[in-house]
Coordinates of C-alpha atoms in Angstrom, one line a residue:
M1 CA 0.0 0.1 -0.2
V2 CA 1.4 3.0 -1.3
R3 CA 1.2 6.7 0.3
Q4 CA 0.2 9.5 -2.3
K5 CA -0.3 12.9 -2.9
Y6 CA -3.4 14.0 -4.6
A7 CA -1.6 15.7 -7.1
A8 CA 0.5 12.2 -7.8
P9 CA -0.9 10.6 -11.0
L10 CA -2.2 7.2 -10.4
P11 CA -0.3 3.5 -12.3
L12 CA -2.3 3.4 -15.7
D13 CA -2.7 -0.6 -14.8
G14 CA -6.3 -0.9 -15.1
L15 CA -6.7 -1.9 -11.6
S16 CA -4.9 0.9 -8.8
F17 CA -7.2 3.6 -7.7
R18 CA -7.9 6.0 -5.0
I19 CA -9.3 5.6 -1.6
A20 CA -10.5 8.8 0.8
I21 CA -9.9 8.5 4.6
L22 CA -12.4 10.7 6.1
S23 CA -10.9 12.3 9.7
P24 CA -13.5 12.1 12.5
G25 CA -15.3 15.3 13.8
S26 CA -18.7 17.1 14.9
L27 CA -20.3 18.7 12.0
D28 CA -19.2 21.9 11.7
D29 CA -15.4 21.1 11.8
I30 CA -13.1 21.6 8.5
L31 CA -13.1 18.4 6.8
H32 CA -9.8 16.5 6.8
M33 CA -8.6 13.4 4.9
T34 CA -5.9 11.8 3.7
L35 CA -5.7 9.2 -0.1
E36 CA -4.0 6.2 -0.1
V37 CA -3.7 4.1 -3.3
R38 CA -5.0 0.7 -3.5
S39 CA -5.8 -2.3 -5.8
L40 CA -9.3 -3.6 -7.0
E41 CA -7.9 -7.2 -6.8
E42 CA -7.4 -6.8 -3.3
S43 CA -9.3 -9.2 -1.2
D44 CA -9.5 -7.3 2.2
L45 CA -11.0 -3.7 0.5
D46 CA -13.4 -2.1 2.8
Y47 CA -14.6 1.1 1.7
E48 CA -17.9 2.6 1.0
A49 CA -18.5 4.9 -2.3
I50 CA -20.6 7.9 -2.8
S51 CA -23.3 8.3 -5.2
Y52 CA -24.0 12.1 -5.4
C53 CA -25.1 14.4 -7.6
W54 CA -23.4 18.2 -8.3
S55 CA -26.9 19.9 -7.2
Q56 CA -29.5 19.5 -5.4
G57 CA -33.2 19.1 -5.7
I58 CA -36.0 19.6 -8.1
G59 CA -35.2 21.2 -11.4
D60 CA -31.7 22.5 -10.2
T61 CA -29.3 22.8 -12.8
I62 CA -26.4 19.8 -13.0
E63 CA -23.8 22.2 -12.5
D64 CA -22.4 23.4 -9.1
T65 CA -19.9 25.7 -7.8
W66 CA -16.7 23.7 -6.6
D67 CA -16.3 26.4 -3.2
F68 CA -16.3 23.8 -0.5
E69 CA -12.6 23.4 1.0
V70 CA -11.4 20.3 2.3
K71 CA -7.8 19.3 3.7
C72 CA -6.8 16.9 1.6
D73 CA -3.1 15.3 2.9
E74 CA -2.4 18.9 4.0
V75 CA -3.2 20.0 1.2
T76 CA -6.6 22.3 0.7
I77 CA -8.6 21.7 -2.4
K78 CA -11.8 22.2 -3.5
V79 CA -14.9 20.1 -3.9
P80 CA -18.5 20.7 -5.5
R81 CA -20.7 22.0 -2.6
N82 CA -22.8 19.0 -2.4
L83 CA -20.4 17.1 -1.9
G84 CA -19.4 18.8 0.7
R85 CA -22.4 19.0 2.9
A86 CA -22.6 15.2 2.1
L87 CA -19.3 14.3 3.8
R88 CA -20.3 16.7 7.1
R89 CA -23.1 14.4 7.2
L90 CA -21.1 11.2 6.3
R91 CA -18.3 11.7 9.0
Y92 CA -18.1 10.2 12.1
R93 CA -17.5 11.6 15.3
D94 CA -15.5 8.9 17.1
R95 CA -13.3 7.5 14.0
Q96 CA -12.3 7.2 10.7
R97 CA -14.6 6.3 7.6
R98 CA -13.2 5.2 4.2
L99 CA -14.9 6.5 1.4
W100 CA -14.6 6.5 -2.3
M101 CA -16.0 10.0 -4.4
D102 CA -15.0 10.9 -8.0
S103 CA -14.5 14.5 -7.6
I104 CA -11.7 13.5 -5.2
C105 CA -10.4 10.0 -5.9
I106 CA -10.1 11.1 -9.6
N107 CA -7.7 13.9 -10.8
Q108 CA -10.2 15.2 -13.0
Q109 CA -7.5 17.2 -14.5
N110 CA -5.3 14.4 -15.9
V111 CA -7.3 12.8 -19.1
E112 CA -4.9 10.0 -19.3
E113 CA -6.2 9.3 -15.6
K114 CA -9.7 9.8 -15.8
N115 CA -10.5 7.6 -19.0
C116 CA -8.7 4.7 -17.3
Q117 CA -10.5 5.3 -13.9
V118 CA -13.8 6.1 -15.8
A119 CA -14.0 2.7 -17.3
R120 CA -13.5 0.9 -13.9
M121 CA -16.3 3.1 -12.2
G122 CA -18.7 -0.1 -12.5
R123 CA -16.2 -2.4 -10.9
I124 CA -15.2 0.2 -8.4
F125 CA -18.6 0.8 -6.9
A126 CA -19.4 -2.8 -7.3
T127 CA -16.7 -3.3 -4.8
A128 CA -17.7 -1.5 -2.6
T129 CA -18.9 -2.7 1.0
R130 CA -21.8 -0.5 0.8
V131 CA -22.9 2.4 -2.0
V132 CA -24.4 5.9 -0.1
V133 CA -27.0 7.6 -2.0
W134 CA -27.3 11.3 -0.7
L135 CA -29.9 13.2 -2.0
G136 CA -29.1 16.7 -0.7
E137 CA -29.6 17.8 2.7
Q138 CA -33.1 17.7 4.3
D139 CA -35.7 20.1 4.2
E140 CA -39.4 20.4 6.4
N141 CA -41.0 17.5 4.2
T142 CA -37.9 15.0 4.7
A143 CA -39.4 13.0 7.8
S144 CA -43.1 13.1 6.2
A145 CA -41.1 11.4 2.9
Y146 CA -39.0 9.2 4.7
G147 CA -41.8 8.2 7.0
T148 CA -44.4 7.4 4.0
I149 CA -41.6 5.2 2.3
R150 CA -41.3 3.4 5.7
L151 CA -45.1 2.9 6.1
L152 CA -45.6 1.5 2.5
N153 CA -42.5 -0.6 2.9
K154 CA -44.4 -2.2 6.2
A155 CA -47.4 -3.0 4.1
A156 CA -45.9 -4.3 1.7
S157 CA -44.0 -6.9 3.9
I158 CA -47.5 -7.3 5.4
L159 CA -49.2 -7.8 2.8
A160 CA -46.5 -10.7 0.7
K161 CA -48.3 -13.0 3.5
Q162 CA -51.9 -12.4 2.4
D163 CA -54.1 -13.8 -0.3
E164 CA -54.0 -12.2 -3.3
A165 CA -57.6 -13.1 -4.1
V166 CA -58.8 -11.3 -0.8
I167 CA -56.0 -8.3 -0.9
W168 CA -57.6 -7.5 -4.7
R169 CA -61.3 -7.8 -3.2
R170 CA -60.6 -5.2 -0.5
L171 CA -58.6 -2.7 -2.5
L172 CA -62.0 -1.9 -4.4
T173 CA -62.8 0.0 -1.4
K174 CA -59.6 0.8 0.8
Q175 CA -56.1 1.7 0.1
V176 CA -53.1 -0.3 0.1
S177 CA -51.8 0.8 2.9
E178 CA -55.3 -0.1 5.0
V179 CA -55.7 -3.4 3.4
A180 CA -52.7 -3.9 5.2
G181 CA -54.1 -2.9 8.5
L182 CA -52.2 0.5 8.6
W183 CA -53.5 3.6 8.8
P184 CA -54.0 5.8 4.9
V185 CA -51.7 7.8 3.4
T186 CA -53.2 11.3 2.6
R187 CA -52.6 13.1 -1.2
N188 CA -50.2 15.4 0.7
E189 CA -47.7 12.7 1.8
I190 CA -47.7 10.9 -1.4
Q191 CA -47.0 14.1 -2.8
V192 CA -43.8 14.9 -0.4
M193 CA -42.6 11.7 -1.3
A194 CA -42.6 12.0 -4.7
D195 CA -40.8 15.2 -4.4
L196 CA -37.9 13.4 -2.8
L197 CA -37.8 10.8 -5.5
Q198 CA -37.7 13.5 -8.2
R199 CA -34.6 15.2 -7.2
A200 CA -31.8 15.7 -9.2
W201 CA -30.0 12.4 -8.0
F202 CA -32.2 10.9 -10.4
E203 CA -31.6 12.4 -13.3
R204 CA -28.1 12.6 -13.4
A205 CA -26.2 10.1 -15.6
W206 CA -23.4 8.4 -13.7
V207 CA -25.6 7.4 -11.0
Y208 CA -27.7 4.5 -12.7
Q209 CA -24.5 2.6 -12.6
E210 CA -23.6 3.2 -9.4
S211 CA -26.6 2.4 -7.7
V212 CA -27.5 -1.2 -9.9
L213 CA -24.2 -2.5 -9.3
A214 CA -24.1 -2.1 -5.6
R215 CA -23.8 -4.8 -3.5
E216 CA -25.4 -2.8 -0.5
I217 CA -27.7 0.8 -0.9
V218 CA -28.4 3.4 2.0
V219 CA -30.5 6.2 0.7
K220 CA -29.3 9.6 2.9
T221 CA -30.9 12.7 2.9
G222 CA -29.5 15.3 5.4
S223 CA -29.8 13.2 9.0
F224 CA -32.6 11.0 7.5
E225 CA -31.6 7.3 6.1
I226 CA -33.2 4.3 4.8
P227 CA -32.1 1.2 3.1
G228 CA -32.6 1.1 -1.0
S229 CA -34.0 -2.3 -0.3
S230 CA -37.1 -0.4 1.5
I231 CA -37.6 1.6 -1.4
V232 CA -37.4 -1.4 -3.9
S233 CA -39.9 -3.2 -2.1
M234 CA -42.3 0.1 -1.5
A235 CA -42.0 0.7 -5.4
E236 CA -43.0 -3.3 -5.9
C237 CA -46.0 -3.1 -3.5
G238 CA -47.5 0.3 -5.4
R239 CA -46.6 -1.1 -9.1
Q240 CA -48.5 -4.4 -7.9
Y241 CA -51.7 -3.4 -6.3
G242 CA -51.7 0.7 -7.5
M243 CA -51.0 4.2 -5.0
S244 CA -53.9 6.4 -4.2
Y245 CA -53.1 9.8 -5.4
I246 CA -49.9 8.7 -7.6
G247 CA -50.6 10.4 -10.4
S248 CA -48.9 9.6 -13.9
K249 CA -46.0 12.1 -13.4
N250 CA -45.3 10.9 -10.0
A251 CA -46.2 7.6 -11.3
F252 CA -42.8 7.5 -13.4
A253 CA -40.8 8.7 -10.7
L254 CA -41.7 5.9 -8.7
D255 CA -40.8 3.3 -11.9
R256 CA -37.7 5.3 -12.2
T257 CA -36.9 4.7 -8.8
Y258 CA -37.9 1.3 -9.1
A259 CA -35.0 0.8 -11.4
M260 CA -32.2 2.6 -10.0
F261 CA -32.8 0.7 -6.7
L262 CA -33.1 -2.6 -8.1
P263 CA -29.6 -4.5 -8.3
L264 CA -28.5 -5.7 -11.5
K265 CA -27.9 -9.1 -10.4
G266 CA -31.2 -9.6 -9.7
R267 CA -32.1 -9.5 -13.7
P268 CA -31.4 -12.5 -15.3
D269 CA -31.6 -10.3 -19.2
F270 CA -28.3 -9.3 -18.3
G271 CA -25.0 -10.2 -18.9
C272 CA -25.0 -12.2 -22.1
N273 CA -23.9 -9.5 -24.7
F274 CA -22.2 -6.1 -23.9
W275 CA -23.8 -4.5 -27.0
Q276 CA -27.1 -5.5 -26.5
D277 CA -27.2 -4.8 -22.4
L278 CA -25.5 -0.9 -23.4
F279 CA -28.4 -0.7 -25.9
W280 CA -30.8 -1.7 -23.1
A281 CA -29.0 0.7 -20.8
L282 CA -29.0 4.0 -23.1
R283 CA -33.1 2.9 -24.0
A284 CA -33.6 3.3 -20.2
R285 CA -31.2 6.4 -19.2
R286 CA -31.1 8.6 -22.2
G287 CA -31.8 12.2 -21.7
S288 CA -30.3 12.0 -18.7
K289 CA -28.5 15.2 -17.1
T290 CA -24.4 15.7 -17.6
S291 CA -22.2 18.3 -18.5
D292 CA -20.4 16.2 -21.1
P293 CA -22.4 14.3 -23.5
R294 CA -19.8 11.7 -23.9
D295 CA -21.1 10.7 -20.3
I296 CA -24.5 9.8 -21.1
I297 CA -22.6 6.6 -22.9
Y298 CA -19.8 6.1 -20.9
S299 CA -21.9 6.2 -17.3
L300 CA -23.4 3.1 -18.3
L301 CA -20.2 1.0 -19.6
G302 CA -19.7 -0.6 -16.2
V303 CA -23.7 -1.4 -16.3
A304 CA -23.4 -3.2 -19.5
A305 CA -20.2 -5.0 -18.6
G306 CA -21.9 -6.4 -14.9
G307 CA -19.5 -4.3 -12.9
M308 CA -16.6 -5.8 -14.8
L309 CA -13.9 -4.6 -17.3
S310 CA -16.5 -2.6 -20.1
A311 CA -15.3 -3.6 -24.2
F312 CA -14.0 -0.4 -25.0
V313 CA -11.9 2.2 -23.0
P314 CA -13.5 6.1 -22.7
N315 CA -11.9 8.4 -24.7
Y316 CA -11.9 12.2 -23.8
D317 CA -9.9 13.0 -27.1
R318 CA -12.8 12.2 -29.1
S319 CA -15.5 14.3 -29.9
W320 CA -19.6 13.0 -28.8
Q321 CA -20.6 13.0 -32.2
Q322 CA -17.7 10.1 -33.1
L323 CA -18.6 8.6 -29.8
Y324 CA -22.5 8.4 -30.9
I325 CA -21.7 7.0 -34.4
F326 CA -19.2 4.5 -33.1
V327 CA -21.5 3.1 -30.5
A328 CA -24.4 3.1 -32.9
K329 CA -22.6 1.3 -35.5
K330 CA -21.3 -1.3 -32.8
I331 CA -24.5 -2.1 -31.4
I332 CA -26.2 -2.6 -34.9
E333 CA -23.1 -5.0 -35.9
E334 CA -23.1 -6.8 -32.5
T335 CA -26.5 -7.2 -32.1
H336 CA -27.2 -8.1 -35.5
N337 CA -30.7 -5.7 -35.8
L338 CA -32.1 -3.0 -36.2
D339 CA -34.0 -2.0 -32.8
I340 CA -31.7 1.2 -32.3
L341 CA -33.7 2.6 -35.3
G342 CA -36.6 2.7 -33.1
E343 CA -35.0 5.1 -30.9
L344 CA -35.6 7.8 -33.7
T345 CA -39.0 7.5 -34.6
A346 CA -40.2 9.0 -31.4
V347 CA -40.5 13.1 -31.3
P348 CA -37.6 14.5 -28.9
T349 CA -39.5 16.0 -25.8
D350 CA -36.8 18.6 -25.1
C351 CA -34.4 19.6 -28.6
I352 CA -31.4 20.8 -27.2
C353 CA -28.8 20.9 -30.1
A354 CA -29.2 22.0 -33.5
P355 CA -30.6 19.9 -36.5
K356 CA -28.5 17.2 -38.2
A357 CA -25.8 17.5 -35.6
L358 CA -25.4 13.8 -36.0
P359 CA -26.2 11.2 -38.9
S360 CA -29.9 10.0 -39.8
W361 CA -29.9 6.8 -38.6
V362 CA -27.9 7.7 -34.7
P363 CA -30.0 8.3 -32.0
D364 CA -28.7 11.7 -29.7
W365 CA -28.4 9.9 -26.7
R366 CA -28.9 13.5 -24.7
V367 CA -32.5 14.3 -25.2
A368 CA -35.5 12.2 -23.7
L369 CA -38.3 10.7 -25.9
D370 CA -42.1 10.8 -26.0
E371 CA -42.8 7.2 -25.2
A372 CA -46.0 7.6 -26.9
A373 CA -45.0 8.4 -30.6
K374 CA -42.6 5.1 -30.8
F375 CA -44.2 2.6 -32.6
S376 CA -42.8 0.1 -30.4
I377 CA -45.1 1.2 -27.4
I378 CA -43.3 -0.9 -24.7
S379 CA -41.3 1.0 -22.0
N380 CA -38.2 -0.1 -21.2
I381 CA -37.4 2.0 -18.1
E382 CA -35.8 -0.6 -15.8
G383 CA -33.3 -0.9 -18.9
G384 CA -34.2 -4.7 -20.1
P385 CA -35.0 -6.4 -23.1
K386 CA -37.9 -4.9 -25.8
P387 CA -39.9 -7.8 -26.4
R388 CA -40.8 -7.6 -30.4
I389 CA -44.3 -7.3 -31.5
F390 CA -44.0 -7.5 -34.9
Y391 CA -41.5 -9.4 -37.5
S392 CA -41.8 -7.2 -40.5
T393 CA -38.4 -8.9 -41.8
G394 CA -39.1 -12.4 -40.0
L395 CA -36.2 -13.4 -37.7
S396 CA -33.3 -12.1 -40.5
A397 CA -30.6 -10.5 -38.8
V398 CA -29.1 -7.4 -40.6
S399 CA -27.4 -7.1 -43.9
L400 CA -24.3 -4.6 -43.2
N401 CA -21.7 -3.8 -45.0
V402 CA -19.0 -4.0 -42.2
G403 CA -15.6 -1.9 -42.6
G404 CA -14.6 1.3 -43.5
D405 CA -14.0 4.3 -41.4
Q406 CA -15.4 3.7 -38.0
F407 CA -16.4 6.8 -37.2
S408 CA -18.3 7.6 -41.0
S409 CA -21.7 8.9 -40.7
E410 CA -22.6 6.3 -43.3
L411 CA -24.3 3.1 -43.0
R412 CA -24.6 1.2 -45.7
L413 CA -26.5 -2.0 -45.4
H414 CA -29.1 -4.1 -47.4
G415 CA -33.1 -3.9 -48.0
I416 CA -35.9 -4.7 -50.0
H417 CA -37.7 -1.7 -52.0
V418 CA -41.3 -1.8 -51.3
D419 CA -43.0 1.0 -52.3
V420 CA -43.0 5.1 -52.5
V421 CA -45.6 7.2 -50.6
E422 CA -48.2 8.5 -52.8
S423 CA -50.7 10.4 -50.7
I424 CA -50.9 11.6 -47.0
Q425 CA -53.4 12.3 -44.4
P426 CA -53.5 16.7 -44.9
S427 CA -53.2 18.0 -41.4
G428 CA -56.3 18.6 -38.9
C429 CA -58.6 15.7 -40.2
W430 CA -59.2 13.2 -43.1
T431 CA -62.7 14.1 -43.6
K432 CA -61.8 16.1 -46.6
W433 CA -59.2 13.5 -47.8
K434 CA -60.6 12.4 -51.0
E435 CA -57.8 9.8 -51.8
F436 CA -58.3 8.1 -49.0
H437 CA -62.2 8.1 -49.2
Q438 CA -61.8 6.7 -52.6
F439 CA -59.3 3.9 -51.5
L440 CA -61.7 2.5 -49.0
T441 CA -64.4 2.2 -51.8
E442 CA -62.5 -1.4 -52.6
T443 CA -64.3 -4.1 -51.2
I444 CA -60.7 -6.1 -50.4
Y445 CA -57.8 -4.4 -48.7
W446 CA -55.6 -7.0 -51.5
P447 CA -52.6 -7.5 -49.1
T448 CA -54.0 -9.4 -46.4
Q449 CA -57.5 -10.5 -48.2
E450 CA -59.4 -8.9 -45.5
P451 CA -63.0 -7.1 -46.2
M452 CA -61.7 -2.9 -46.4
P453 CA -63.3 -1.6 -43.3
L454 CA -61.8 -4.3 -41.0
A455 CA -58.5 -3.8 -42.4
R456 CA -58.6 -0.3 -42.3
L457 CA -59.8 -0.4 -38.1
K458 CA -56.9 -2.8 -37.8
M459 CA -54.5 -0.8 -39.4
L460 CA -55.1 2.3 -37.5
N461 CA -55.1 0.0 -34.2
F462 CA -51.8 -1.7 -35.0
D463 CA -53.4 -4.9 -35.3
E464 CA -51.8 -7.7 -37.2
W465 CA -53.1 -10.6 -36.4
H466 CA -54.3 -12.9 -38.5
W467 CA -58.3 -12.8 -40.0
N468 CA -60.6 -15.9 -39.7
P469 CA -63.7 -15.1 -42.3
N470 CA -65.4 -17.8 -40.7
N471 CA -65.4 -15.5 -37.4
P472 CA -67.8 -12.7 -37.8
D473 CA -67.3 -11.5 -34.4
Y474 CA -63.2 -10.8 -34.4
V475 CA -62.8 -8.0 -32.4
P476 CA -59.3 -6.5 -33.1
K477 CA -57.0 -6.2 -30.1
G478 CA -56.1 -2.2 -30.5
V479 CA -55.4 0.2 -28.5
V480 CA -58.4 2.9 -29.3
E481 CA -60.8 1.5 -26.8
C482 CA -64.0 2.7 -28.3
V483 CA -63.1 1.4 -31.6
K484 CA -61.9 -2.3 -30.4
D485 CA -65.3 -4.1 -31.1
Y486 CA -65.7 -4.4 -34.8
G487 CA -68.9 -5.6 -35.1
K488 CA -70.1 -2.5 -32.9
Y489 CA -68.5 -0.3 -35.8
L490 CA -70.0 -1.8 -38.6
R491 CA -73.0 -1.9 -37.0
G492 CA -73.2 2.2 -36.1
G493 CA -74.4 4.4 -37.8
K494 CA -72.5 7.6 -39.6
E495 CA -72.8 9.5 -36.0
E496 CA -71.3 6.4 -33.7
K497 CA -68.2 6.1 -37.0
K498 CA -67.8 9.6 -37.1
E499 CA -67.3 9.5 -33.4
A500 CA -64.6 6.6 -33.8
D501 CA -62.8 8.4 -36.4
L502 CA -62.6 11.7 -34.1
A503 CA -60.9 9.4 -31.2
I504 CA -59.0 7.8 -33.9
M505 CA -57.5 11.3 -34.9
S506 CA -57.3 12.5 -31.5
E507 CA -54.9 8.9 -30.7
L508 CA -52.6 9.7 -33.9
T509 CA -52.3 13.2 -33.0
R510 CA -51.1 12.8 -30.3
S511 CA -48.7 10.2 -30.9
R512 CA -47.5 12.2 -33.2
R513 CA -48.2 10.1 -36.3
K514 CA -50.2 9.7 -39.6
V515 CA -52.0 7.5 -42.2
I516 CA -50.3 7.0 -45.4
L517 CA -51.0 6.0 -49.1
T518 CA -48.9 3.8 -51.2
S519 CA -48.5 4.1 -54.8
R520 CA -48.7 -0.2 -54.6
G521 CA -52.3 0.1 -52.3
F522 CA -50.4 -0.5 -49.1
F523 CA -51.7 1.6 -46.0
G524 CA -50.2 2.4 -43.1
V525 CA -49.4 4.8 -40.0
A526 CA -45.7 6.4 -40.4
P527 CA -44.4 9.6 -38.4
Q528 CA -45.5 12.8 -39.1
T529 CA -42.1 13.8 -40.8
A530 CA -43.3 11.2 -43.4
N531 CA -43.8 12.8 -46.9
V532 CA -44.9 12.1 -50.5
G533 CA -42.1 10.6 -52.7
D534 CA -40.7 8.8 -49.4
N535 CA -39.8 5.3 -50.2
L536 CA -40.7 1.9 -48.3
Y537 CA -38.0 -0.3 -47.4
L538 CA -38.3 -3.3 -45.7
L539 CA -34.3 -3.6 -43.7
P540 CA -33.4 -7.0 -42.4
G541 CA -32.7 -7.5 -39.0
S542 CA -35.8 -4.4 -38.4
E543 CA -39.1 -5.2 -36.7
F544 CA -41.2 -2.3 -38.5
P545 CA -40.8 -1.5 -42.4
V546 CA -39.1 2.0 -42.7
L547 CA -39.2 5.1 -44.5
L548 CA -36.3 6.6 -46.5
R549 CA -35.9 10.0 -48.6
R550 CA -33.3 10.5 -51.1
Y551 CA -31.1 13.2 -50.5
Q552 CA -31.0 16.0 -53.2
K553 CA -28.2 15.9 -56.1
E554 CA -25.5 17.7 -54.3
K555 CA -25.9 15.0 -51.4
I556 CA -25.9 11.2 -52.3
G557 CA -27.8 8.5 -50.5
N558 CA -31.0 8.2 -48.0
E559 CA -32.1 10.4 -44.8
F560 CA -33.6 7.7 -42.3
I561 CA -37.3 9.2 -41.5
G562 CA -38.8 6.6 -39.4
E563 CA -40.1 3.4 -38.6
C564 CA -44.0 2.7 -39.9
Y565 CA -46.8 0.5 -39.6
I566 CA -48.1 -0.9 -42.7
H567 CA -51.0 -3.7 -42.8
G568 CA -50.3 -6.3 -44.5
L569 CA -46.2 -6.3 -44.5
M570 CA -45.9 -6.8 -40.3
N571 CA -45.1 -10.2 -40.0
G572 CA -42.6 -11.1 -43.0
Q573 CA -45.3 -10.9 -46.1
G574 CA -42.6 -8.6 -47.8
M575 CA -39.5 -11.0 -47.2
K576 CA -41.6 -13.7 -48.7
M577 CA -42.5 -11.9 -51.7
A578 CA -39.1 -10.8 -52.4
C579 CA -38.1 -14.5 -52.0
E580 CA -40.5 -16.1 -54.3
R581 CA -41.4 -13.3 -56.4
D582 CA -45.1 -13.7 -55.6
N583 CA -47.8 -11.5 -57.7
P584 CA -50.8 -9.7 -56.2
P585 CA -53.6 -12.1 -55.4
N586 CA -55.6 -13.0 -58.9
N587 CA -59.1 -11.3 -57.4
F588 CA -57.8 -7.7 -56.6
S589 CA -60.1 -5.5 -57.9
A590 CA -58.4 -2.6 -60.3
D591 CA -61.9 -1.3 -62.2
N592 CA -62.1 1.5 -59.8
D593 CA -60.9 5.3 -60.3
S594 CA -59.4 5.4 -57.0
G595 CA -55.8 6.3 -58.4
F596 CA -54.1 3.1 -56.1
S597 CA -55.1 0.3 -57.9
K598 CA -52.2 -0.1 -60.4
F599 CA -51.0 -3.8 -60.3
R600 CA -49.8 -5.5 -62.7
E601 CA -48.7 -9.1 -63.6
G602 CA -45.3 -9.2 -62.0
E603 CA -45.1 -5.7 -60.3
M604 CA -44.6 -7.2 -56.6
C605 CA -41.4 -8.5 -57.6
L606 CA -39.4 -7.3 -55.0
V607 CA -35.6 -7.2 -55.1
T608 CA -32.5 -6.1 -53.0
E609 CA -30.4 -3.5 -53.4
E610 CA -27.6 -1.8 -51.1
I611 CA -28.8 1.4 -49.5
L612 CA -26.4 4.3 -48.3
I613 CA -28.0 6.2 -45.2
C614 CA -26.5 9.3 -44.2

């Protein structure tokens, strides 16, 4: 064991790291500590790691003034103010405390050391005997918030021993805490607890890795503290049985808290593929706060590596754009699919960058997305696998042209050109959309051989389930409640159908989508950014068909517009056409003037071509 001054560089052996030994003292005494260098391979390591944010509270900026003075090896250094507050609360009165915290134990001015240490932070937190989550100083509501968490945690332990049927019957008239035989929780108490779970710490990029890899967690706010396992138990109870007065925003905070304190070792889906795990983690944590956009990715390397050495070493000499391109390309190469494209369809909730800062196929992990605008509607707050709903290209793997510059903005792959967008739902409503109404005069929707009214309703509900013509009472399994009964919809009059259409339009507007018609007679739902003339492709490895837009003459290649739902192409039908060179059905009607019945013998012979996306 070698004593070092703070300014001395660490050996770049991938194992050495510093531990801070905090001297005892009272709350207001000056902080004194010494640093020692240890190895992660030592068997007798005994230290706690501090997970904190450089600001505190709800809505605080991520930056904090480094004006808190600490005596470190008799040298006065300055640390973030919020860390100084934490150290004062964590200091023992009568004995030393061995701690690790990034701003002191890593020389932030030494890029080589920073690159090396950041790559090992996952292991540092996984090796610590305990992780202390510091949410900031207490306020007048902290005691109430911690009391509510303890109450609901106690309720969870009581309900775990009771019969499920009895619990659900009692929940019809009582709150979950009352069902457990405890006192009810008020609306104000729930809000106070939710406010605590929305402090700045929960939005910071680095804390996800620091918490999910921990052996044990204690959550501290001022002088109050509670085990992280108690918060997980409380959140599980709320997720399973519901929680009165929670509201959608607070429910999201509860789900996020659960995901952040649920140990990674309890999630069997992690640990098989570094790049797959990194993608899952990025989906869950995109939009997290950090002063350096590269840290959105670097903060998750330890998660993807399961607390061990990551597949690549951080490099702060590389631009954030280069990093995002490199990671997107590696995720596609190593997972053999194009699921990452689903992160591009949704509209950013808070655009923080100039347009075209990245190639059109590379997600901007700096911004959070509106989950409602994704075609794959399954949330991923827990950072796990995203089950597929559709298989537009069957089980095929991505056909990628590998090689060349790994930081190139170009993505070269193979795909199948299916069609061209010929008409798009106008803004506002579709009552005046003549092409669409002409198209609906067809008796049969040729790609699925379904009655046109049924196909239309299924298309608007993203319902690709096989239709059995012998079952006239078929009910589409859609998401729009008032039109889920197909039989009722058909039997209704004009007013009933108009009401249902308005509900569908409202849902599409809310999710930033619109209906499209193609030149070959497909219809579907696409992102609002779709335009007439966009090309419809099937890309092996993708769950959905996609829209690409050719750049103007001065620039070669295509722009990625987004994923789309195309009725009749969601379960490998297009891939079958490409393989078998199928022709359109013989009974397809082409004797009207809709403008979309343009099929001729052999027109649907789909072929694979090389595609360049920039």
